Amino acid sequence: MSITYYGYPKCSTCKKAEKWFEVNGVAVDKNDISKNPPTEKELSEMIASSGLELKKFFNVSGQKYRELNLKDKLPTMTDGEKISLLASDGMLIKRPLVYGDGKVTVGFSEDNFENTWTN
């Protein structure tokens, strides 16, 4: 299974996720989400595969999210505009974002990782 991981080196949640992959012997292709965010096409595929609402992909607790006042702007934006915005700045994306073989996880939960990445 090929797994692509998007995280941020200074993020404590991302560090926990990376440690989980290491301890469980799961190989991932690591990407710094701030330098190499997923493309619009990749995000569209992830969102479709995840079954999650698009808003779940936004880092709502992030500084950039607050600076851009996205809480008020997102409801009036199209899905295409939201995906384009996410692809333009990886810091807007909830992390870690992990994708592989049609499976997606957003954020880190040990149970969710266990159920998704070891089966």
Short mmCIF file of N, CA, C and O in Angstrom, two decimals:
data_model
loop_
_atom_site.label_atom_id
_atom_site.label_comp_id
_atom_site.label_asym_id
_atom_site.label_seq_id
_atom_site.Cartn_x
_atom_site.Cartn_y
_atom_site.Cartn_z
N MET A 1 0.85 -1.18 0.00
CA MET A 1 0.00 0.00 0.00
C MET A 1 0.89 1.24 0.00
O MET A 1 1.83 1.34 0.77
N SER A 2 0.58 2.19 -0.86
CA SER A 2 1.32 3.44 -0.93
C SER A 2 0.54 4.50 -0.13
O SER A 2 -0.61 4.79 -0.44
N ILE A 3 1.17 5.06 0.89
CA ILE A 3 0.51 6.02 1.76
C ILE A 3 1.26 7.36 1.69
O ILE A 3 2.47 7.41 1.90
N THR A 4 0.51 8.41 1.41
CA THR A 4 1.08 9.75 1.37
C THR A 4 0.64 10.50 2.62
O THR A 4 -0.55 10.56 2.94
N TYR A 5 1.61 11.05 3.31
CA TYR A 5 1.40 11.74 4.58
C TYR A 5 1.74 13.22 4.41
O TYR A 5 2.81 13.56 3.91
N TYR A 6 0.82 14.09 4.83
CA TYR A 6 1.06 15.53 4.85
C TYR A 6 1.00 15.99 6.29
O TYR A 6 -0.03 15.86 6.95
N GLY A 7 2.11 16.51 6.78
CA GLY A 7 2.17 17.01 8.15
C GLY A 7 3.03 18.25 8.21
O GLY A 7 3.59 18.70 7.22
N TYR A 8 3.12 18.80 9.40
CA TYR A 8 3.93 19.99 9.64
C TYR A 8 4.93 19.65 10.73
O TYR A 8 4.53 19.18 11.81
N PRO A 9 6.23 19.83 10.46
CA PRO A 9 7.26 19.40 11.40
C PRO A 9 7.12 19.93 12.83
O PRO A 9 7.51 19.27 13.78
N LYS A 10 6.54 21.12 13.02
CA LYS A 10 6.43 21.71 14.35
C LYS A 10 5.12 21.36 15.05
O LYS A 10 4.90 21.78 16.18
N CYS A 11 4.28 20.59 14.39
CA CYS A 11 2.96 20.24 14.92
C CYS A 11 3.05 19.02 15.85
O CYS A 11 3.51 17.96 15.43
N SER A 12 2.62 19.17 17.10
CA SER A 12 2.72 18.06 18.05
C SER A 12 1.82 16.89 17.65
O SER A 12 2.18 15.73 17.85
N THR A 13 0.67 17.18 17.08
CA THR A 13 -0.23 16.11 16.63
C THR A 13 0.40 15.33 15.48
O THR A 13 0.30 14.11 15.42
N CYS A 14 1.07 16.04 14.59
CA CYS A 14 1.76 15.38 13.48
C CYS A 14 2.88 14.49 13.99
O CYS A 14 3.09 13.39 13.47
N LYS A 15 3.58 14.95 15.01
CA LYS A 15 4.66 14.15 15.59
C LYS A 15 4.11 12.85 16.18
O LYS A 15 4.71 11.79 16.04
N LYS A 16 2.93 12.93 16.81
CA LYS A 16 2.30 11.72 17.35
C LYS A 16 1.94 10.76 16.22
O LYS A 16 2.12 9.54 16.35
N ALA A 17 1.42 11.29 15.14
CA ALA A 17 1.05 10.46 13.99
C ALA A 17 2.29 9.79 13.39
O ALA A 17 2.27 8.59 13.08
N GLU A 18 3.36 10.56 13.23
CA GLU A 18 4.59 10.00 12.68
C GLU A 18 5.13 8.89 13.58
O GLU A 18 5.59 7.85 13.09
N LYS A 19 5.07 9.10 14.88
CA LYS A 19 5.52 8.09 15.83
C LYS A 19 4.66 6.82 15.70
O LYS A 19 5.17 5.70 15.73
N TRP A 20 3.33 7.02 15.52
CA TRP A 20 2.44 5.87 15.37
C TRP A 20 2.83 5.05 14.15
O TRP A 20 2.92 3.83 14.21
N PHE A 21 3.08 5.73 13.02
CA PHE A 21 3.49 5.01 11.81
C PHE A 21 4.80 4.25 12.04
O PHE A 21 4.94 3.11 11.64
N GLU A 22 5.75 4.90 12.72
CA GLU A 22 7.05 4.28 13.00
C GLU A 22 6.88 3.03 13.88
O GLU A 22 7.39 1.96 13.57
N VAL A 23 6.16 3.16 14.98
CA VAL A 23 5.95 2.06 15.93
C VAL A 23 5.21 0.89 15.27
O VAL A 23 5.49 -0.27 15.55
N ASN A 24 4.28 1.20 14.37
CA ASN A 24 3.48 0.17 13.72
C ASN A 24 4.06 -0.33 12.40
O ASN A 24 3.43 -1.14 11.71
N GLY A 25 5.25 0.16 12.07
CA GLY A 25 5.94 -0.32 10.88
C GLY A 25 5.23 -0.01 9.57
O GLY A 25 5.32 -0.77 8.62
N VAL A 26 4.53 1.12 9.54
CA VAL A 26 3.82 1.52 8.34
C VAL A 26 4.65 2.58 7.61
O VAL A 26 4.93 3.64 8.16
N ALA A 27 5.06 2.26 6.40
CA ALA A 27 5.88 3.19 5.61
C ALA A 27 5.00 4.25 4.95
O ALA A 27 3.95 3.92 4.38
N VAL A 28 5.43 5.50 5.07
CA VAL A 28 4.69 6.59 4.44
C VAL A 28 5.63 7.49 3.66
O VAL A 28 6.81 7.59 3.98
N ASP A 29 5.08 8.13 2.64
CA ASP A 29 5.80 9.14 1.88
C ASP A 29 5.50 10.47 2.55
O ASP A 29 4.39 10.99 2.43
N LYS A 30 6.46 11.00 3.32
CA LYS A 30 6.23 12.20 4.12
C LYS A 30 6.38 13.48 3.30
O LYS A 30 7.31 13.62 2.52
N ASN A 31 5.44 14.40 3.53
CA ASN A 31 5.47 15.71 2.89
C ASN A 31 5.23 16.79 3.94
O ASN A 31 4.36 16.65 4.79
N ASP A 32 6.01 17.87 3.87
CA ASP A 32 5.80 19.04 4.72
C ASP A 32 4.65 19.82 4.08
O ASP A 32 4.80 20.39 3.00
N ILE A 33 3.51 19.84 4.74
CA ILE A 33 2.30 20.44 4.18
C ILE A 33 2.46 21.95 3.92
O ILE A 33 1.79 22.50 3.07
N SER A 34 3.37 22.59 4.65
CA SER A 34 3.58 24.03 4.46
C SER A 34 4.40 24.31 3.20
O SER A 34 4.28 25.39 2.61
N LYS A 35 5.22 23.35 2.78
CA LYS A 35 6.06 23.53 1.59
C LYS A 35 5.53 22.80 0.38
O LYS A 35 5.81 23.18 -0.76
N ASN A 36 4.81 21.71 0.61
CA ASN A 36 4.34 20.87 -0.47
C ASN A 36 2.90 20.39 -0.21
O ASN A 36 2.67 19.22 0.04
N PRO A 37 1.94 21.34 -0.24
CA PRO A 37 0.56 20.94 0.01
C PRO A 37 0.01 20.11 -1.15
O PRO A 37 0.53 20.17 -2.27
N PRO A 38 -1.04 19.33 -0.90
CA PRO A 38 -1.64 18.57 -2.00
C PRO A 38 -2.24 19.52 -3.04
O PRO A 38 -2.64 20.64 -2.71
N THR A 39 -2.29 19.06 -4.27
CA THR A 39 -2.85 19.86 -5.36
C THR A 39 -4.38 19.85 -5.27
O THR A 39 -4.96 19.05 -4.53
N GLU A 40 -5.01 20.70 -6.06
CA GLU A 40 -6.47 20.71 -6.10
C GLU A 40 -7.01 19.34 -6.52
O GLU A 40 -7.97 18.85 -5.93
N LYS A 41 -6.36 18.73 -7.51
CA LYS A 41 -6.79 17.42 -7.98
C LYS A 41 -6.67 16.38 -6.87
O LYS A 41 -7.58 15.59 -6.63
N GLU A 42 -5.53 16.38 -6.17
CA GLU A 42 -5.32 15.43 -5.07
C GLU A 42 -6.34 15.66 -3.95
O GLU A 42 -6.92 14.70 -3.42
N LEU A 43 -6.57 16.92 -3.61
CA LEU A 43 -7.55 17.23 -2.57
C LEU A 43 -8.95 16.78 -2.97
O LEU A 43 -9.67 16.21 -2.16
N SER A 44 -9.30 17.01 -4.22
CA SER A 44 -10.63 16.58 -4.70
C SER A 44 -10.79 15.07 -4.55
O SER A 44 -11.85 14.59 -4.12
N GLU A 45 -9.74 14.32 -4.90
CA GLU A 45 -9.77 12.86 -4.77
C GLU A 45 -9.87 12.45 -3.31
O GLU A 45 -10.64 11.55 -2.96
N MET A 46 -9.11 13.11 -2.44
CA MET A 46 -9.14 12.78 -1.02
C MET A 46 -10.51 13.05 -0.42
O MET A 46 -11.04 12.23 0.34
N ILE A 47 -11.06 14.19 -0.75
CA ILE A 47 -12.37 14.57 -0.21
C ILE A 47 -13.43 13.57 -0.67
O ILE A 47 -14.24 13.10 0.14
N ALA A 48 -13.41 13.22 -1.94
CA ALA A 48 -14.38 12.26 -2.47
C ALA A 48 -14.22 10.89 -1.81
O ALA A 48 -15.20 10.24 -1.46
N SER A 49 -12.98 10.45 -1.62
CA SER A 49 -12.71 9.14 -1.02
C SER A 49 -13.05 9.09 0.46
O SER A 49 -13.41 8.03 0.98
N SER A 50 -12.92 10.22 1.14
CA SER A 50 -13.07 10.23 2.60
C SER A 50 -14.50 10.08 3.07
O SER A 50 -14.73 9.57 4.16
N GLY A 51 -15.45 10.57 2.28
CA GLY A 51 -16.83 10.57 2.74
C GLY A 51 -17.10 11.67 3.77
O GLY A 51 -18.19 11.77 4.32
N LEU A 52 -16.09 12.49 4.04
CA LEU A 52 -16.22 13.59 5.00
C LEU A 52 -16.70 14.86 4.31
O LEU A 52 -16.49 15.05 3.12
N GLU A 53 -17.29 15.73 5.10
CA GLU A 53 -17.67 17.04 4.58
C GLU A 53 -16.39 17.82 4.28
O GLU A 53 -15.39 17.69 5.00
N LEU A 54 -16.45 18.65 3.27
CA LEU A 54 -15.29 19.45 2.87
C LEU A 54 -14.78 20.31 4.02
O LEU A 54 -13.57 20.47 4.20
N LYS A 55 -15.67 20.82 4.85
CA LYS A 55 -15.24 21.70 5.94
C LYS A 55 -14.34 20.97 6.95
O LYS A 55 -13.57 21.60 7.66
N LYS A 56 -14.40 19.65 6.99
CA LYS A 56 -13.55 18.87 7.90
C LYS A 56 -12.07 18.95 7.51
O LYS A 56 -11.20 18.60 8.30
N PHE A 57 -11.79 19.38 6.30
CA PHE A 57 -10.41 19.48 5.82
C PHE A 57 -9.75 20.81 6.21
O PHE A 57 -8.56 20.98 6.01
N PHE A 58 -10.52 21.74 6.75
CA PHE A 58 -9.96 23.03 7.14
C PHE A 58 -9.43 22.99 8.57
O PHE A 58 -10.06 22.45 9.47
N ASN A 59 -8.26 23.59 8.76
CA ASN A 59 -7.64 23.72 10.07
C ASN A 59 -8.29 24.92 10.76
O ASN A 59 -7.75 26.03 10.74
N VAL A 60 -9.46 24.71 11.36
CA VAL A 60 -10.24 25.80 11.93
C VAL A 60 -9.58 26.45 13.15
O VAL A 60 -9.96 27.55 13.53
N SER A 61 -8.60 25.79 13.74
CA SER A 61 -7.92 26.38 14.88
C SER A 61 -6.62 27.08 14.47
O SER A 61 -5.90 27.60 15.32
N GLY A 62 -6.34 27.09 13.18
CA GLY A 62 -5.10 27.68 12.71
C GLY A 62 -5.13 29.20 12.60
O GLY A 62 -6.17 29.81 12.39
N GLN A 63 -3.96 29.79 12.73
CA GLN A 63 -3.81 31.24 12.66
C GLN A 63 -4.26 31.78 11.29
O GLN A 63 -4.95 32.78 11.21
N LYS A 64 -3.87 31.09 10.24
CA LYS A 64 -4.20 31.53 8.87
C LYS A 64 -5.72 31.55 8.66
O LYS A 64 -6.26 32.46 8.04
N TYR A 65 -6.40 30.53 9.18
CA TYR A 65 -7.86 30.43 9.08
C TYR A 65 -8.51 31.66 9.72
O TYR A 65 -9.42 32.27 9.15
N ARG A 66 -8.02 32.03 10.89
CA ARG A 66 -8.56 33.20 11.60
C ARG A 66 -8.21 34.49 10.88
O ARG A 66 -9.05 35.39 10.75
N GLU A 67 -6.96 34.60 10.41
CA GLU A 67 -6.52 35.81 9.71
C GLU A 67 -7.39 36.11 8.50
O GLU A 67 -7.70 37.26 8.20
N LEU A 68 -7.76 35.05 7.78
CA LEU A 68 -8.56 35.21 6.55
C LEU A 68 -10.06 35.28 6.83
O LEU A 68 -10.86 35.38 5.90
N ASN A 69 -10.42 35.20 8.11
CA ASN A 69 -11.84 35.27 8.52
C ASN A 69 -12.68 34.23 7.78
O ASN A 69 -13.78 34.52 7.31
N LEU A 70 -12.16 33.03 7.67
CA LEU A 70 -12.82 31.99 6.88
C LEU A 70 -14.11 31.48 7.52
O LEU A 70 -14.99 30.99 6.80
N LYS A 71 -14.25 31.64 8.80
CA LYS A 71 -15.49 31.21 9.46
C LYS A 71 -16.69 31.89 8.80
O LYS A 71 -17.73 31.26 8.58
N ASP A 72 -16.52 33.16 8.44
CA ASP A 72 -17.61 33.91 7.81
C ASP A 72 -17.64 33.76 6.29
O ASP A 72 -18.70 33.85 5.68
N LYS A 73 -16.47 33.52 5.68
CA LYS A 73 -16.39 33.47 4.22
C LYS A 73 -16.76 32.11 3.62
O LYS A 73 -17.33 32.04 2.54
N LEU A 74 -16.41 31.02 4.32
CA LEU A 74 -16.62 29.68 3.75
C LEU A 74 -18.08 29.38 3.36
O LEU A 74 -18.30 28.79 2.30
N PRO A 75 -19.07 29.80 4.16
CA PRO A 75 -20.44 29.45 3.79
C PRO A 75 -20.89 30.00 2.43
O PRO A 75 -21.79 29.44 1.80
N THR A 76 -20.25 31.06 1.96
CA THR A 76 -20.65 31.65 0.68
C THR A 76 -19.77 31.19 -0.50
O THR A 76 -20.02 31.56 -1.64
N MET A 77 -18.77 30.39 -0.21
CA MET A 77 -17.86 29.92 -1.25
C MET A 77 -18.35 28.61 -1.86
O MET A 77 -18.97 27.79 -1.19
N THR A 78 -18.00 28.38 -3.13
CA THR A 78 -18.31 27.12 -3.79
C THR A 78 -17.29 26.07 -3.33
O THR A 78 -16.21 26.42 -2.82
N ASP A 79 -17.60 24.79 -3.55
CA ASP A 79 -16.64 23.74 -3.20
C ASP A 79 -15.34 23.92 -3.98
O ASP A 79 -14.25 23.72 -3.43
N GLY A 80 -15.44 24.30 -5.24
CA GLY A 80 -14.25 24.52 -6.05
C GLY A 80 -13.37 25.62 -5.48
O GLY A 80 -12.14 25.49 -5.45
N GLU A 81 -13.99 26.69 -5.02
CA GLU A 81 -13.23 27.79 -4.42
C GLU A 81 -12.56 27.34 -3.11
O GLU A 81 -11.42 27.72 -2.84
N LYS A 82 -13.27 26.54 -2.33
CA LYS A 82 -12.71 26.04 -1.07
C LYS A 82 -11.51 25.14 -1.33
O LYS A 82 -10.48 25.25 -0.66
N ILE A 83 -11.64 24.25 -2.30
CA ILE A 83 -10.54 23.33 -2.63
C ILE A 83 -9.34 24.11 -3.16
O ILE A 83 -8.20 23.85 -2.79
N SER A 84 -9.59 25.10 -3.99
CA SER A 84 -8.52 25.95 -4.52
C SER A 84 -7.80 26.68 -3.38
O SER A 84 -6.58 26.78 -3.37
N LEU A 85 -8.58 27.17 -2.43
CA LEU A 85 -8.00 27.87 -1.28
C LEU A 85 -7.13 26.91 -0.45
O LEU A 85 -6.01 27.26 -0.08
N LEU A 86 -7.63 25.72 -0.18
CA LEU A 86 -6.85 24.73 0.58
C LEU A 86 -5.53 24.40 -0.13
O LEU A 86 -4.49 24.33 0.50
N ALA A 87 -5.60 24.23 -1.44
CA ALA A 87 -4.40 23.88 -2.21
C ALA A 87 -3.40 25.03 -2.25
O ALA A 87 -2.20 24.81 -2.42
N SER A 88 -3.88 26.25 -2.07
CA SER A 88 -3.00 27.42 -2.16
C SER A 88 -2.12 27.60 -0.92
O SER A 88 -1.09 28.27 -0.98
N ASP A 89 -2.53 27.02 0.22
CA ASP A 89 -1.78 27.20 1.46
C ASP A 89 -2.01 26.00 2.38
O ASP A 89 -3.09 25.86 2.96
N GLY A 90 -1.00 25.16 2.49
CA GLY A 90 -1.12 23.95 3.30
C GLY A 90 -1.45 24.20 4.75
O GLY A 90 -1.99 23.32 5.43
N MET A 91 -1.16 25.39 5.27
CA MET A 91 -1.45 25.69 6.66
C MET A 91 -2.95 25.83 6.92
O MET A 91 -3.38 25.86 8.06
N LEU A 92 -3.74 25.89 5.87
CA LEU A 92 -5.20 25.94 6.01
C LEU A 92 -5.80 24.55 6.16
O LEU A 92 -6.96 24.40 6.52
N ILE A 93 -4.99 23.52 5.88
CA ILE A 93 -5.47 22.14 5.89
C ILE A 93 -5.27 21.51 7.27
O ILE A 93 -4.19 21.62 7.86
N LYS A 94 -6.31 20.85 7.76
CA LYS A 94 -6.20 20.12 9.03
C LYS A 94 -5.17 19.02 8.85
O LYS A 94 -5.17 18.32 7.84
N ARG A 95 -4.32 18.87 9.84
CA ARG A 95 -3.24 17.91 9.72
C ARG A 95 -3.15 17.03 10.94
O ARG A 95 -3.65 17.40 11.99
N PRO A 96 -2.51 15.91 10.77
CA PRO A 96 -1.96 15.38 9.53
C PRO A 96 -3.07 14.90 8.59
O PRO A 96 -4.13 14.48 9.03
N LEU A 97 -2.77 14.98 7.32
CA LEU A 97 -3.65 14.50 6.27
C LEU A 97 -2.94 13.31 5.64
O LEU A 97 -1.80 13.43 5.19
N VAL A 98 -3.60 12.15 5.66
CA VAL A 98 -2.97 10.92 5.18
C VAL A 98 -3.89 10.27 4.15
O VAL A 98 -5.09 10.17 4.36
N TYR A 99 -3.28 9.83 3.04
CA TYR A 99 -4.07 9.30 1.92
C TYR A 99 -3.35 8.11 1.30
O TYR A 99 -2.15 8.16 1.07
N GLY A 100 -4.10 7.06 1.03
CA GLY A 100 -3.53 5.90 0.35
C GLY A 100 -4.57 4.85 0.06
O GLY A 100 -5.46 4.59 0.88
N ASP A 101 -4.50 4.26 -1.11
CA ASP A 101 -5.41 3.19 -1.53
C ASP A 101 -6.88 3.53 -1.30
O ASP A 101 -7.66 2.72 -0.81
N GLY A 102 -7.24 4.77 -1.62
CA GLY A 102 -8.63 5.20 -1.50
C GLY A 102 -9.08 5.49 -0.08
O GLY A 102 -10.26 5.75 0.16
N LYS A 103 -8.15 5.45 0.88
CA LYS A 103 -8.48 5.74 2.27
C LYS A 103 -7.88 7.08 2.67
O LYS A 103 -6.81 7.45 2.19
N VAL A 104 -8.56 7.77 3.58
CA VAL A 104 -8.12 9.10 4.02
C VAL A 104 -8.35 9.25 5.51
O VAL A 104 -9.39 8.84 6.03
N THR A 105 -7.39 9.86 6.20
CA THR A 105 -7.61 10.29 7.58
C THR A 105 -7.21 11.76 7.67
O THR A 105 -6.25 12.19 7.03
N VAL A 106 -7.98 12.50 8.45
CA VAL A 106 -7.73 13.93 8.67
C VAL A 106 -7.59 14.12 10.17
O VAL A 106 -8.50 13.77 10.93
N GLY A 107 -6.44 14.63 10.61
CA GLY A 107 -6.17 14.72 12.03
C GLY A 107 -5.61 13.38 12.52
O GLY A 107 -5.40 12.46 11.73
N PHE A 108 -5.36 13.30 13.82
CA PHE A 108 -4.80 12.06 14.37
C PHE A 108 -5.65 11.53 15.50
O PHE A 108 -5.95 12.22 16.47
N SER A 109 -6.05 10.29 15.36
CA SER A 109 -6.71 9.53 16.40
C SER A 109 -6.12 8.13 16.30
O SER A 109 -6.14 7.52 15.23
N GLU A 110 -5.57 7.66 17.41
CA GLU A 110 -4.92 6.35 17.39
C GLU A 110 -5.88 5.26 16.90
O GLU A 110 -5.51 4.42 16.08
N ASP A 111 -7.12 5.28 17.38
CA ASP A 111 -8.11 4.28 16.95
C ASP A 111 -8.37 4.37 15.46
O ASP A 111 -8.44 3.36 14.76
N ASN A 112 -8.53 5.60 14.97
CA ASN A 112 -8.80 5.79 13.54
C ASN A 112 -7.61 5.32 12.70
O ASN A 112 -7.80 4.66 11.67
N PHE A 113 -6.40 5.63 13.13
CA PHE A 113 -5.22 5.17 12.40
C PHE A 113 -5.16 3.64 12.43
O PHE A 113 -4.86 3.02 11.42
N GLU A 114 -5.41 3.06 13.59
CA GLU A 114 -5.38 1.61 13.74
C GLU A 114 -6.36 0.95 12.75
O GLU A 114 -6.01 0.01 12.05
N ASN A 115 -7.57 1.47 12.71
CA ASN A 115 -8.60 0.91 11.84
C ASN A 115 -8.35 1.16 10.35
O ASN A 115 -8.74 0.36 9.51
N THR A 116 -7.70 2.28 10.04
CA THR A 116 -7.51 2.65 8.64
C THR A 116 -6.19 2.15 8.06
O THR A 116 -6.16 1.64 6.95
N TRP A 117 -5.11 2.29 8.80
CA TRP A 117 -3.78 2.07 8.21
C TRP A 117 -3.14 0.74 8.56
O TRP A 117 -2.03 0.45 8.12
N THR A 118 -3.78 -0.12 9.33
CA THR A 118 -3.20 -1.43 9.59
C THR A 118 -4.05 -2.54 9.00
O THR A 118 -3.73 -3.70 9.16
N ASN A 119 -5.13 -2.21 8.36
CA ASN A 119 -6.01 -3.24 7.77
C ASN A 119 -5.86 -3.28 6.26
O ASN A 119 -5.50 -2.38 5.62
#
